[in-house]
mmCIF file of C-alpha atoms and ligand atoms in Angstrom:
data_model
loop_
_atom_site.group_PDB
_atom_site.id
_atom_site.type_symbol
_atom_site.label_atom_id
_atom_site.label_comp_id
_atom_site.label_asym_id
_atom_site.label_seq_id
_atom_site.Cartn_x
_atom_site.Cartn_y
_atom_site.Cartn_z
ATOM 1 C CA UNK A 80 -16.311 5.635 1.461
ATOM 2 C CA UNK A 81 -17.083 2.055 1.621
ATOM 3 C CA UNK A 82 -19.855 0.446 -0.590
ATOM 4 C CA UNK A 83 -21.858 -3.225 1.148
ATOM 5 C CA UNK A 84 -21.325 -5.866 -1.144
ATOM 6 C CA UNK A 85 -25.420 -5.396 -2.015
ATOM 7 C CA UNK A 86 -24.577 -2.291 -3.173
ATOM 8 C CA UNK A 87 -21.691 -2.785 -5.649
ATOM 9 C CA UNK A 88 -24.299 -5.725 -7.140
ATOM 10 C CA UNK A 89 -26.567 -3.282 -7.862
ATOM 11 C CA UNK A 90 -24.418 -1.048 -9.755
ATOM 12 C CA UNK A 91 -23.161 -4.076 -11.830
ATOM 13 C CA UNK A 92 -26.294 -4.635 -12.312
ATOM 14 C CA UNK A 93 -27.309 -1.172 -13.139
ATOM 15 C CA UNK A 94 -23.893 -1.251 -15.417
ATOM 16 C CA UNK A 95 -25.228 -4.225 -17.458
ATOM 17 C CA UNK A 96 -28.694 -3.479 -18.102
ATOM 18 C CA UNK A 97 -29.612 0.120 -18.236
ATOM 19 C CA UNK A 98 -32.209 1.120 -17.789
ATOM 20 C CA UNK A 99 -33.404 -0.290 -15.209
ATOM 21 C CA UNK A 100 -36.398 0.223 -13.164
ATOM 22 C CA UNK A 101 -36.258 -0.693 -9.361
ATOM 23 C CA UNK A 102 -38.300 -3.406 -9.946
ATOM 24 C CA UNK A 103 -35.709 -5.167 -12.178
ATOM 25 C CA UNK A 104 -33.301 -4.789 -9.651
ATOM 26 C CA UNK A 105 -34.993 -5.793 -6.979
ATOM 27 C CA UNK A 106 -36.009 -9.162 -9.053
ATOM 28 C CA UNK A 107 -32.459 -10.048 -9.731
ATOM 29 C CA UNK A 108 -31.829 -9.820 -6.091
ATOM 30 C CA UNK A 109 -34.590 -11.922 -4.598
ATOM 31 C CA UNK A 110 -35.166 -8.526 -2.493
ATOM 32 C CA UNK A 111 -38.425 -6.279 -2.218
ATOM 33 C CA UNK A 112 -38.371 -2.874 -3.759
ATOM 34 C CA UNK A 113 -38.975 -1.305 -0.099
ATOM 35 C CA UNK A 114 -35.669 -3.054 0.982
ATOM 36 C CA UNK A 115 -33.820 -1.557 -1.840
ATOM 37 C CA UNK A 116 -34.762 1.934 -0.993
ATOM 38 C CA UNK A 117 -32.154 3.152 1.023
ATOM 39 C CA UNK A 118 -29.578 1.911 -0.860
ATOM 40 C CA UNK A 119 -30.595 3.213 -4.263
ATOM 41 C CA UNK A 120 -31.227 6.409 -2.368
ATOM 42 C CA UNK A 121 -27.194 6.213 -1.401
ATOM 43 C CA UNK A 122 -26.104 5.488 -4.844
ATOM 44 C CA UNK A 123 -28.087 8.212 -6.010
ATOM 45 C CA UNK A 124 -26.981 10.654 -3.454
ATOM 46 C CA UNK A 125 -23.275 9.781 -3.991
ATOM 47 C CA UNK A 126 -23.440 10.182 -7.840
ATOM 48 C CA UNK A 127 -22.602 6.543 -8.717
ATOM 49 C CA UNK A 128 -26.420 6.157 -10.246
ATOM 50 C CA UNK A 129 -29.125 8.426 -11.523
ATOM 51 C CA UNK A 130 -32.671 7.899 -11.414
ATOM 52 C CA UNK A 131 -34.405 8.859 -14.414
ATOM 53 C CA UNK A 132 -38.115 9.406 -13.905
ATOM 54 C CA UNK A 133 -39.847 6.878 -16.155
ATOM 55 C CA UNK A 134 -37.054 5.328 -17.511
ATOM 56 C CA UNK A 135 -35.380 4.280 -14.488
ATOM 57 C CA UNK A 136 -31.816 3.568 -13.226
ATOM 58 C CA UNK A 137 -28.642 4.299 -15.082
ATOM 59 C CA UNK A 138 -24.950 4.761 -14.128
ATOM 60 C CA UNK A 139 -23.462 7.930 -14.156
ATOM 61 C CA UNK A 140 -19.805 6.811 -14.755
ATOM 62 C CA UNK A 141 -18.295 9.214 -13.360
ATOM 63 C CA UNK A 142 -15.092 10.507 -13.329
ATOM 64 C CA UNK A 143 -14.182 9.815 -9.609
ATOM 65 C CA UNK A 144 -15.321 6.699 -9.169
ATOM 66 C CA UNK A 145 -16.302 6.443 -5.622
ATOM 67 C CA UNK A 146 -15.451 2.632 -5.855
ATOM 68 C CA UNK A 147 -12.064 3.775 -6.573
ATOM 69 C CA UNK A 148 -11.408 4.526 -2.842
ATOM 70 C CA UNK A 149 -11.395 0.838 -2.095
ATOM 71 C CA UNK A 150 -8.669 0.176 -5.129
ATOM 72 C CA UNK A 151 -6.658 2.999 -3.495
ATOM 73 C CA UNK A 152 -7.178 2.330 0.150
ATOM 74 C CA UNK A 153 -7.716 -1.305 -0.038
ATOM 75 C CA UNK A 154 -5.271 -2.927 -2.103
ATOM 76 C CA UNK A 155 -2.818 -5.323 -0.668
ATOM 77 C CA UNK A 156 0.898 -4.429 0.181
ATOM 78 C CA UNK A 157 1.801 -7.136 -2.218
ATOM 79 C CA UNK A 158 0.068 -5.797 -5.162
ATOM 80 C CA UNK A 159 2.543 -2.532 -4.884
ATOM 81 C CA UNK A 160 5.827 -3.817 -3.101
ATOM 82 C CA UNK A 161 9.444 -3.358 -4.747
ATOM 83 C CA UNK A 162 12.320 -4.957 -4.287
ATOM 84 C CA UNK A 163 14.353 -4.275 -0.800
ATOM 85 C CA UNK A 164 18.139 -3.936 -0.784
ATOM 86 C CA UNK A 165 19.128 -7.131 1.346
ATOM 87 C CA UNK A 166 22.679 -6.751 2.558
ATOM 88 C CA UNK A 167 24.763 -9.246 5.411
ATOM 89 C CA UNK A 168 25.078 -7.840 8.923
ATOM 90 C CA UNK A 169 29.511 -8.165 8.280
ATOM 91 C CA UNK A 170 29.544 -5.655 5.095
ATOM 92 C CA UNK A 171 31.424 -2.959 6.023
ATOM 93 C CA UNK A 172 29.537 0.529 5.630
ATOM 94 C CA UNK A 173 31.735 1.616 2.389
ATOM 95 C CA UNK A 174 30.631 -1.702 0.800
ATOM 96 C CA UNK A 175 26.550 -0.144 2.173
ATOM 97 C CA UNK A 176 27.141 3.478 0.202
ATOM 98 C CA UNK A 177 28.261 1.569 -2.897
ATOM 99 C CA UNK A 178 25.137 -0.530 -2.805
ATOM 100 C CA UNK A 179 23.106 2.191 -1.923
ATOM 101 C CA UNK A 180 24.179 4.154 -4.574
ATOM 102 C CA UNK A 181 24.656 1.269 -7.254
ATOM 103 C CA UNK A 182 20.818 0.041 -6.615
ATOM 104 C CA UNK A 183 19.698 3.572 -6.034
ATOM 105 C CA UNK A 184 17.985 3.136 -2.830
ATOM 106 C CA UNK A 185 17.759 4.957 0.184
ATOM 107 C CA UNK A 186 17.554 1.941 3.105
ATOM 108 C CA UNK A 187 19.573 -1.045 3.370
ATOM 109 C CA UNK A 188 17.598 -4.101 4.828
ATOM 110 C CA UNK A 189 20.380 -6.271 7.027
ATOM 111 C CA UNK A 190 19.687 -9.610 7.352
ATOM 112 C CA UNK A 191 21.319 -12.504 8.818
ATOM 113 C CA UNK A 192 23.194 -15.504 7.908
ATOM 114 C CA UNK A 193 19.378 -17.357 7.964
ATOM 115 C CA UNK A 194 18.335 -14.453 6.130
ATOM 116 C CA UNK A 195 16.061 -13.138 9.080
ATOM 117 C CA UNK A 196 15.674 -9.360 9.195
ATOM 118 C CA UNK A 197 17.687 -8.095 11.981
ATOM 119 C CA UNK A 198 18.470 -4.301 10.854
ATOM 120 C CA UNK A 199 17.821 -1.306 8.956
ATOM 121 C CA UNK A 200 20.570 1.264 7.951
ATOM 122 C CA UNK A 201 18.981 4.684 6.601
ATOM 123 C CA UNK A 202 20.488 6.843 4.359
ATOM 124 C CA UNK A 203 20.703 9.467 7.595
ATOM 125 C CA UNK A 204 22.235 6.514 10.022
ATOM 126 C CA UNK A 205 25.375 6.276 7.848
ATOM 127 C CA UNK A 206 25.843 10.304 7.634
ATOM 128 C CA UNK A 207 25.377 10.231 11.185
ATOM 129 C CA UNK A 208 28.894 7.770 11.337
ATOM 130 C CA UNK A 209 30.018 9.785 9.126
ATOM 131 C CA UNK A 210 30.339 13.113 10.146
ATOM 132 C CA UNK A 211 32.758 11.852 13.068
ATOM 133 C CA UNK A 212 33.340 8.211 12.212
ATOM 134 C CA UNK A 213 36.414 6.519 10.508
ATOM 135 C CA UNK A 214 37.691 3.319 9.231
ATOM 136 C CA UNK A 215 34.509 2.918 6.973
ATOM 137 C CA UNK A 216 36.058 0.308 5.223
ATOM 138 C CA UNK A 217 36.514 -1.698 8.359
ATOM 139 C CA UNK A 218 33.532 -1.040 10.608
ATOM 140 C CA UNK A 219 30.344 -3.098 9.862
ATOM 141 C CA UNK A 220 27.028 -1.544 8.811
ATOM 142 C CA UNK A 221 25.591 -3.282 12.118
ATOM 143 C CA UNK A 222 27.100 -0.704 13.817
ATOM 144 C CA UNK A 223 24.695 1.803 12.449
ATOM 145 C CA UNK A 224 21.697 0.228 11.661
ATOM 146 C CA UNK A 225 18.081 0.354 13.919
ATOM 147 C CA UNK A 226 17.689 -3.073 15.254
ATOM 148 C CA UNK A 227 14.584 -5.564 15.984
ATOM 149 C CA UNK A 228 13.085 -5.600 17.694
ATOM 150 C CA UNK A 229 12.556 -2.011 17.119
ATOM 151 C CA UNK A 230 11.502 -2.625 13.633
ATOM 152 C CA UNK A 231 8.285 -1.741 11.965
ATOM 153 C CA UNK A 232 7.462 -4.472 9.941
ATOM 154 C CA UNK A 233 4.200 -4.950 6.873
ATOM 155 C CA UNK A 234 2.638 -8.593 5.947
ATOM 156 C CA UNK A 235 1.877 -9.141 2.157
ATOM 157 C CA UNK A 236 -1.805 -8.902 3.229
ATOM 158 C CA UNK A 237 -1.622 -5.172 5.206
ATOM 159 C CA UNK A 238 -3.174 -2.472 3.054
ATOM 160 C CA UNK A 239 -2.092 0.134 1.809
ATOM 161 C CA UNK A 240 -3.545 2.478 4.074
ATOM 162 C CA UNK A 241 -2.617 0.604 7.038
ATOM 163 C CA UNK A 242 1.224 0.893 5.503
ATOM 164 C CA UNK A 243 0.952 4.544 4.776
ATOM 165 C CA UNK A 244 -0.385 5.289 8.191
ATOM 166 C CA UNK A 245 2.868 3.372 9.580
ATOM 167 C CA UNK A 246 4.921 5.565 7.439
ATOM 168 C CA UNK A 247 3.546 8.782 8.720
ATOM 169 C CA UNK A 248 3.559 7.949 12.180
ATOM 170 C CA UNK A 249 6.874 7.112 12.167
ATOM 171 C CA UNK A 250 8.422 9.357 10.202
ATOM 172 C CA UNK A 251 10.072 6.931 7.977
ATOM 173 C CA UNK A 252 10.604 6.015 4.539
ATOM 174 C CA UNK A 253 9.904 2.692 4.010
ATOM 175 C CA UNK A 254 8.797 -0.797 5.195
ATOM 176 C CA UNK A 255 9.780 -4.288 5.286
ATOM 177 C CA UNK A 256 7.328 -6.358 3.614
ATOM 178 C CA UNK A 257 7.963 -9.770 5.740
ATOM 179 C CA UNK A 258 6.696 -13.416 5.354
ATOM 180 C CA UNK A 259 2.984 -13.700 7.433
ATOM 181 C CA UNK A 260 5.449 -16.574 9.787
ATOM 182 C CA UNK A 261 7.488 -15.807 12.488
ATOM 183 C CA UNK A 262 10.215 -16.098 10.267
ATOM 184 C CA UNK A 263 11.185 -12.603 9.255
ATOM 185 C CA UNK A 264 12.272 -13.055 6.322
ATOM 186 C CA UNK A 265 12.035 -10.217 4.243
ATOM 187 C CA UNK A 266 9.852 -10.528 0.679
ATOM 188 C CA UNK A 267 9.885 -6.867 -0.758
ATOM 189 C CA UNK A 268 9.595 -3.403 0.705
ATOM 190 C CA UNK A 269 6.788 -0.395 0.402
ATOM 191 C CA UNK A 270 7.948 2.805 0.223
ATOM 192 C CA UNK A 271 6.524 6.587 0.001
ATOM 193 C CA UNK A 272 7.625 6.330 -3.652
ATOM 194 C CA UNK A 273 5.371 2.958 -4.417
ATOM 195 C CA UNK A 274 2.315 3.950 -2.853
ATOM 196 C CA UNK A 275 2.617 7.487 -4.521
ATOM 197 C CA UNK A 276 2.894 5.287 -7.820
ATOM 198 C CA UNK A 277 0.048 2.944 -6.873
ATOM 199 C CA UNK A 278 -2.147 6.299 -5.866
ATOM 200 C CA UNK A 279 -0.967 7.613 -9.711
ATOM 201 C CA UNK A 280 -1.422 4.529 -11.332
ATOM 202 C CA UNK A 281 -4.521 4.280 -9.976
ATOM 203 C CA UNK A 282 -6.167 7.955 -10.087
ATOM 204 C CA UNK A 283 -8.992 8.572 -12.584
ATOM 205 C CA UNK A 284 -7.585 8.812 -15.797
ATOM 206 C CA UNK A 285 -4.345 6.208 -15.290
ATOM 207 C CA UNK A 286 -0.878 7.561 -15.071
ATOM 208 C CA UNK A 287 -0.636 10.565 -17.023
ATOM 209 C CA UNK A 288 3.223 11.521 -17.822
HETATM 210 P P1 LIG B 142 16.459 8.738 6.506
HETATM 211 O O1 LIG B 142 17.083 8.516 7.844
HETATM 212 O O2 LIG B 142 17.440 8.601 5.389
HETATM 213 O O3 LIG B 142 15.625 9.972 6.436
HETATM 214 P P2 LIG B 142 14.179 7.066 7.198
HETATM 215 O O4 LIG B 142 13.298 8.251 7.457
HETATM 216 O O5 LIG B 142 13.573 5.886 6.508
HETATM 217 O O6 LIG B 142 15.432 7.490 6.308
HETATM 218 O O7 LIG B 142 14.785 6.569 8.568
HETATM 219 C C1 LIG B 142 14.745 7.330 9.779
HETATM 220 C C2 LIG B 142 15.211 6.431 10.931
HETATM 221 O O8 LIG B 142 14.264 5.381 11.115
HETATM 222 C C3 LIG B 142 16.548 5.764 10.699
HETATM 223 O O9 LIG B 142 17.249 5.699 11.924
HETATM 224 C C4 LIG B 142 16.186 4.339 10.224
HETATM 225 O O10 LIG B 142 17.142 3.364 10.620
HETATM 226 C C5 LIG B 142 14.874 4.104 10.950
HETATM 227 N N1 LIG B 142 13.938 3.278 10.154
HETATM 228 C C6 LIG B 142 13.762 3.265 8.823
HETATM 229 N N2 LIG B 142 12.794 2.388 8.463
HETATM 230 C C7 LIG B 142 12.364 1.835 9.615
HETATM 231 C C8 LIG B 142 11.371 0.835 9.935
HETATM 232 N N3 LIG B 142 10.646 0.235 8.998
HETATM 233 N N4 LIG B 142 11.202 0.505 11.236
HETATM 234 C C9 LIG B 142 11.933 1.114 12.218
HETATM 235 N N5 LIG B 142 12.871 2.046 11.979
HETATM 236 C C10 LIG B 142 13.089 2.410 10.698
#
């Protein structure tokens, strides 16, 4: 659920100076009581405050923060990325299984010699070489990889939602996190595995184990 900006001031409000009547509030808003209504009436209704006859406002603080939605939903890419495996279109697809397996990833990004995203080898695309494929020492991980422009791509500023959504609909594990430009160049990667982090991180509580 998303809170208006009037009514995450009231709760700071509410936060600093319970109790609070309406009145108060309504004062340090420049607002009318009677325009305050409905939205005390929300924050009441959703938990976040409780109106105490006679005393006035005061903030529940809750265990699930309702607010917390917009921590988990709307953070920025940027705030959770990791850092992608960037390999050279030429390295042969031994030299990708050694990196894969020496940087314990699952996805190799493959970049050119500008260092523009051109590829992506999954850990599935090189068993799919190899079940019938030879010469692994010779044949380029090119040869395997999904190409642009059939790439899905994430900006810095795309949230989290927005990237999980991409993951899901596409069935795949992870995204390149490229510059906002037209450049393609590649500045991290968001995976299943960091936004299952960033949800943990950020669940009520903090990270538990
Ligand atoms: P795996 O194949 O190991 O299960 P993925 O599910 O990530 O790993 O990849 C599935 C397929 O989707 C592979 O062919 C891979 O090249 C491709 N792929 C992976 N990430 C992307 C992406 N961001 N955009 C487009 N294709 C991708």
């Amino acid at each position: 659920m998303n809170l208006t900006a009037r009514q995450k001031e009231i709760i700071t409000i509410v936060q600093e100076n319970e109790p609070i009547s309406a009145d108060l509030i309504a004062a340090q808003l420049d607002l009318s009581k009677s325009t305050l209504r409905s939205d005390l009436a929300v924050l009441t209704m959703i938990g976040v405050l409780e109106a105490r006859p006679k005393v006035g406002y005061i903030y529940s603080g809750l265990n699930f923060d309702p607010l917390m939605g917009e921590e988990l939903f709307g953070a920025k890419v940027e705030d959770l990325m990791s850092a992608p495996l960037i390999v050279k279109q030429d390295i042969s697809i031994q030299d990708g299984v050694t990196n894969l397996f020496m940087y314990d990833s699952g996805t190799l990004y493959i970049v050119d010699k500008d260092e523009k995203l051109i590829g992506i080898a999954s850990r599935k695309d090189i068993l799919r070489f190899l079940i019938n494929g030879t010469h692994t020492e010779t044949t380029p991980i090119a040869l395997v990889m999904t190409r642009m422009p059939n790439i899905i791509v994430v900006n810095p500023d795309t949230t989290v939602l927005t990237a999980a959504r991409l993951l899901q609909r596409h069935e795949i594990d992870s995204l390149p996190v490229v510059e906002n430009d037209e450049s393609y160049r590649i500045i991290g990667k968001v995976s299943k595995t960091s936004i299952l982090n960033h949800y943990i991180q950020n669940s009520p509580g903090g990270p538990k184990i």
